[in-house]
Coordinates of C-alpha atoms in Angstrom, one line a residue:
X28 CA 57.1 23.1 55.6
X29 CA 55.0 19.8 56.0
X30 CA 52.5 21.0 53.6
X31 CA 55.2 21.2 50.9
X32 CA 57.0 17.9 51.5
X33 CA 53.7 15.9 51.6
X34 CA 52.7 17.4 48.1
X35 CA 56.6 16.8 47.2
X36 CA 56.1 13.3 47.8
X37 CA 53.4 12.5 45.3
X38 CA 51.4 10.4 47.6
X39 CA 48.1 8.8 46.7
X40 CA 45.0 10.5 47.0
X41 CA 44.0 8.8 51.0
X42 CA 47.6 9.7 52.4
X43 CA 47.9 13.0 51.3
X44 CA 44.4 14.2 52.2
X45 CA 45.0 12.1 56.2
X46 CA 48.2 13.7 56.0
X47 CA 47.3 17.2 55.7
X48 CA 44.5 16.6 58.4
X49 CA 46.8 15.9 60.4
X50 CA 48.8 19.1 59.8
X51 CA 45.6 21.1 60.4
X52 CA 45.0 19.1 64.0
X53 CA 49.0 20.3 64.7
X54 CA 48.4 23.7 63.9
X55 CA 46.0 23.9 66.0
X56 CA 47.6 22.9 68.9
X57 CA 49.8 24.7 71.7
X58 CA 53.0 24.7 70.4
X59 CA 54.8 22.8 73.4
X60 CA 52.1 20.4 74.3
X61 CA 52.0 16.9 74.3
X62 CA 49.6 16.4 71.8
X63 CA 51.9 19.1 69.3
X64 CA 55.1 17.0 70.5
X65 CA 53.9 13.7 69.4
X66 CA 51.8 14.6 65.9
X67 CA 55.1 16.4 65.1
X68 CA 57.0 13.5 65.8
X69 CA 54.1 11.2 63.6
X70 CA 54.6 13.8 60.7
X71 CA 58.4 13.9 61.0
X72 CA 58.6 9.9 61.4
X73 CA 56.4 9.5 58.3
X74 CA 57.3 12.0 56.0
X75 CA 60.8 10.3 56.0
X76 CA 59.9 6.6 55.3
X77 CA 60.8 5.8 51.3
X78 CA 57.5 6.5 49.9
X79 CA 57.6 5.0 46.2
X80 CA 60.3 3.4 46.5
X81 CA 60.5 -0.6 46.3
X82 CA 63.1 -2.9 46.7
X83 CA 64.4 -5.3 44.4
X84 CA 65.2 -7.5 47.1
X85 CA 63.7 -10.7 47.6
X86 CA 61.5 -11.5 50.8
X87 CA 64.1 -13.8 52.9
X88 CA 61.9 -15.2 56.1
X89 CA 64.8 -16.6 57.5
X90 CA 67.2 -13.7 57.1
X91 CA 64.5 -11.1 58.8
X92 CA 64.1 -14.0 61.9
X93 CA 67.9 -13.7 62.8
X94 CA 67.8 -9.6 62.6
X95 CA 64.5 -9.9 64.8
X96 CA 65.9 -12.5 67.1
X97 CA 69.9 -10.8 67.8
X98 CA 70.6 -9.9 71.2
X99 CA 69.4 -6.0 71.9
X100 CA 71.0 -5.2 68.4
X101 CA 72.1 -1.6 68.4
X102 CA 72.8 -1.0 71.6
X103 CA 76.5 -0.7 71.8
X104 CA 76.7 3.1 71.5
X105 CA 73.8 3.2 74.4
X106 CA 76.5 1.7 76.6
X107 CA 79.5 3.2 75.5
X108 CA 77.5 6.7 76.8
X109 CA 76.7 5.0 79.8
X110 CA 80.0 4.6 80.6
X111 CA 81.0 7.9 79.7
X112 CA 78.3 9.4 82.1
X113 CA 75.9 10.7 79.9
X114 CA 73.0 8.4 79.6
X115 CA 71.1 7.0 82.7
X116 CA 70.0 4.0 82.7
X117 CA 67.3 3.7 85.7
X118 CA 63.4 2.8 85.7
X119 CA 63.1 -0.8 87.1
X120 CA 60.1 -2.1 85.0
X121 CA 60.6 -3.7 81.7
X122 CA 57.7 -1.5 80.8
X123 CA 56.2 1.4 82.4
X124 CA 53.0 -0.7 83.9
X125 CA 49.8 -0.1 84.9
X126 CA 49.7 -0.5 88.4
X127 CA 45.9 -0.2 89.3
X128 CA 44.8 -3.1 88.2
X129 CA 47.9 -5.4 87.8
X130 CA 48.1 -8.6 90.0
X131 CA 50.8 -8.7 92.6
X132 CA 52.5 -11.0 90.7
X133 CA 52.4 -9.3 87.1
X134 CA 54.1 -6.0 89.0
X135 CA 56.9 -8.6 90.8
X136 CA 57.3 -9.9 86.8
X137 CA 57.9 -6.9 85.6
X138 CA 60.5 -5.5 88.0
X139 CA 62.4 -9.2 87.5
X140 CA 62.8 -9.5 83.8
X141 CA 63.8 -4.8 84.0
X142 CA 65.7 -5.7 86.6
X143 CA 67.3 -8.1 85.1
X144 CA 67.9 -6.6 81.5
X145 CA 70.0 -3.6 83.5
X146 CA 72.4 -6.0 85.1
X147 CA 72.8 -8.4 82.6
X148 CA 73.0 -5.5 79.5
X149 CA 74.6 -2.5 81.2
X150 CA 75.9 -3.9 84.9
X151 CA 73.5 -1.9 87.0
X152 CA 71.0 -2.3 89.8
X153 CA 68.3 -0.4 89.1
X154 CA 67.6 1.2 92.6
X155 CA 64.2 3.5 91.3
X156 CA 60.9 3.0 90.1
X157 CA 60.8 5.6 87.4
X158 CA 57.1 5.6 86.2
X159 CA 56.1 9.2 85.4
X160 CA 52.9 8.3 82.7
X161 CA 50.7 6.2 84.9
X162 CA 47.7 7.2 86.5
X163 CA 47.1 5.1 89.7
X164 CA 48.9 2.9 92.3
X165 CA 48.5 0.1 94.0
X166 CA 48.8 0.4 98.2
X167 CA 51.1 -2.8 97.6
X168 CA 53.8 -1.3 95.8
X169 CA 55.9 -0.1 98.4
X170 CA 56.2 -4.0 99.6
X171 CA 56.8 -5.3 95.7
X172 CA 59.7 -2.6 95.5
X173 CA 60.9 -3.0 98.7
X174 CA 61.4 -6.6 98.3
X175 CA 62.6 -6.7 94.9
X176 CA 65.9 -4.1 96.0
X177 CA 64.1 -0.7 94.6
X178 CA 63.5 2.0 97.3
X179 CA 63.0 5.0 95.6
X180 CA 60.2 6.3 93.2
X181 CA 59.5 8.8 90.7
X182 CA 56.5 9.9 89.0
X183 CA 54.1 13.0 88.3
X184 CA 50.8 11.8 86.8
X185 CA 49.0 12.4 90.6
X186 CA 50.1 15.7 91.5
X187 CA 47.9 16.5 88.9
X188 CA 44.6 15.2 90.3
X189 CA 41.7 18.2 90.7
X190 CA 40.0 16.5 93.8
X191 CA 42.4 14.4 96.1
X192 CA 45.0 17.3 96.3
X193 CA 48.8 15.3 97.4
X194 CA 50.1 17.9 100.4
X195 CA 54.1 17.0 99.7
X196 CA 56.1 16.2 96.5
X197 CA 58.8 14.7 99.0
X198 CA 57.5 11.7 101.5
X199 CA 58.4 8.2 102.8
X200 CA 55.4 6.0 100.9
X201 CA 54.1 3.5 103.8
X202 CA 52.3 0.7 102.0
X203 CA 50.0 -1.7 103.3
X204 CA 52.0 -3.8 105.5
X205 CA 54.3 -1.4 106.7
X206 CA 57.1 -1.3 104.0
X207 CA 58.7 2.3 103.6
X208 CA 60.4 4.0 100.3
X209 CA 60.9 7.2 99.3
X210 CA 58.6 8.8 96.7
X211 CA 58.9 11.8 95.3
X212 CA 56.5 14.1 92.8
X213 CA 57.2 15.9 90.0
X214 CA 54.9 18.9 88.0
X215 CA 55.2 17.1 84.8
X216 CA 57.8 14.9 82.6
X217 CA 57.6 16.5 79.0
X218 CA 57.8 20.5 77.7
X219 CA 60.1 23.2 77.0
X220 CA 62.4 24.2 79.3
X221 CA 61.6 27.8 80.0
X222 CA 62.3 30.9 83.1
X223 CA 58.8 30.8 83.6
X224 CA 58.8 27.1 84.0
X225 CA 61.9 27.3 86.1
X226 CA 60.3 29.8 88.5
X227 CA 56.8 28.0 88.2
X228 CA 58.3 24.8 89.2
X229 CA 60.3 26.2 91.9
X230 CA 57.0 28.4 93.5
X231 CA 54.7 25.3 93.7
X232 CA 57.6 22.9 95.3
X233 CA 55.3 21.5 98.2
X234 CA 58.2 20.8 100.8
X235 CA 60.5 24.0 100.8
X236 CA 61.0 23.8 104.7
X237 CA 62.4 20.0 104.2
X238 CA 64.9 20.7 101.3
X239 CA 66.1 23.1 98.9
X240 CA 65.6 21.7 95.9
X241 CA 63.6 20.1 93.5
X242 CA 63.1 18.4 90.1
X243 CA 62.3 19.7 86.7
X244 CA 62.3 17.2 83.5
X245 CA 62.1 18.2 80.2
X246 CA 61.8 16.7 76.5
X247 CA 59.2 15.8 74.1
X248 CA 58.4 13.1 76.2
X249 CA 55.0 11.7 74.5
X250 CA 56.2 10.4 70.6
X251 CA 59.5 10.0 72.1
X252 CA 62.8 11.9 71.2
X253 CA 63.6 13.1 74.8
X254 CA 65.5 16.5 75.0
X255 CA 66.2 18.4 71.4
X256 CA 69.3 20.5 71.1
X257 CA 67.5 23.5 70.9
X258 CA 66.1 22.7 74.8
X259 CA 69.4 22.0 76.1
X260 CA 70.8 25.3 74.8
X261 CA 68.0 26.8 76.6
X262 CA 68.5 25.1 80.0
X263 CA 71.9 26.0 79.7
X264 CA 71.8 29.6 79.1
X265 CA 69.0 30.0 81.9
X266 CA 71.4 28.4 84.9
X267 CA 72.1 31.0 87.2
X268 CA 70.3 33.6 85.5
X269 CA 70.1 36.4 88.1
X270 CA 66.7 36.4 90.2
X271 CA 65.5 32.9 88.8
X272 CA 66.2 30.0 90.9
X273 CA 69.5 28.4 90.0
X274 CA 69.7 25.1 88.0
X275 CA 71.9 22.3 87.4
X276 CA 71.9 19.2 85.5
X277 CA 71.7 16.1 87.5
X278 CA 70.8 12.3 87.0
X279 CA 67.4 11.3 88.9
X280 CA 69.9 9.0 91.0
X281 CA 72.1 11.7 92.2
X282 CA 68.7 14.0 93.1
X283 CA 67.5 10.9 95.1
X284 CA 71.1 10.7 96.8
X285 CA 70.6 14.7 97.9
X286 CA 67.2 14.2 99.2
X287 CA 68.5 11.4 101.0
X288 CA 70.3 14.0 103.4
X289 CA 66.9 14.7 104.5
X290 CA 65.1 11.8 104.5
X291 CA 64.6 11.2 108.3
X292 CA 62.8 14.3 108.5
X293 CA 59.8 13.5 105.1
X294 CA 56.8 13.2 106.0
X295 CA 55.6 9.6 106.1
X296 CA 52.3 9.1 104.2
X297 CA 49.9 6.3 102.8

């Protein structure tokens, strides 16, 4: 199907030939992966820009300044299904930061000005640090969040580490001067939602004697796009499926609430 729109678009010699490469680099990958998720997202993106086609238009400076400068234009419909319940709007950061080698203040900066674009654009306090892509953290962060009004955390990257092996997926992170929140690991952040993923995610759950259940989050992830209709048909039709561990949907905020019946008795790490 790529191969024939890219010849259908009668591109010049360099695009097509970089093109098709990169159809042969996504064959070639597991269907499902990250690297599959985001060149099929490249090759989806590009294949529909208006190749050929030129505008008549003249070049207006001033015009394209005003689009560039409006306030958050387009999000309107983001809110309306924020309201409605169907979009979650949590993460803290204005961007998802590194945080090994970040100055105290840089991390502070970026929970302000996120902080700050949730209550001032959709009314809400952001309450969790939702960073599952980075790779490293800083034995400050529990006092940044802490004293910026986030007490809860989220990510994945480390339980993935081949030497320094994490013993819990659910803990109380104790940072360097004493401050407390709760953290809590996932397997992974992008994929298919699958049984076998279901019952894989549910068998290697780290803290089964502290709580009952855990966290699964699915999408194409890397590239962006999140969930496709095809996964959430899938998720749907494998809730309650007779021996596989039963599944719900649920926000990360209303997880955090459940674990939060338990929280006295996580272990406390750091």
């Amino acid at each position: 199907e790529y191969i024939h729109k890219i010849h259908g678009l009668k591109l010049d010699e360099t695009s097509e030939k970089k093109l098709l490469k990169d159809v042969e680099r996504l064959k070639k990958q597991p269907f499902g992966s990250s690297e599959a998720a985001v060149l099929r997202n490249y090759l989806d993106t590009v294949l529909e820009l208006p190749w050929n086609v030129r505008t008549k238009e003249r070049i207006d400076i001033a015009a394209a300044r005003k689009i560039l400068e409006a306030d958050h234009f387009g999000l309107e419909k983001v809110k309306e299904r924020i309201k409605e319940g169907r979009w979650e709007a949590e993460g803290a950061m204005w961007l998802e930061a590194d945080c090994n080698l970040s100055s105290g203040e840089s991390l502070i900066r970026q929970i302000i000005y996120g902080k700050r674009f949730m209550k001032e654009e959709f009314g809400l306090d952001n309450k969790i640090l939702w960073l599952p892509d980075v790779f490293g953290y800083s034995g400050a962060l529990p006092q940044v969040l802490k004293k910026s009004g986030v007490d809860k955390f989220f990510t994945s990257k480390l339980r993935w580490n081949e030497t320094n092996k994490m013993p819990h997926d659910d803990f109380v992170w104790e940072g360097i001067d004493g401050s407390q929140i709760h953290a809590k690991f996932n397997a992974g952040y992008v994929g298919n939602i699958t049984t076998d993923w279901v019952s894989e995610t549910w068998d290697k759950y780290l803290d089964k004697e502290l709580n009952d259940e855990t966290l699964i989050t699915f999408g194409y992830g890397d590239g962006g796009g999140g969930p496709t209709p095809a996964m959430l048909e899938k998720a749907r039709r494998i809730m309650n499926v007779p021996g596989l561990a039963n599944s719900k949907y649920m926000t990360i905020s209303e997880f955090m609430k459940e674990i939060e019946k338990v929280e006295d008795k996580l272990p406390v790490y750091t």
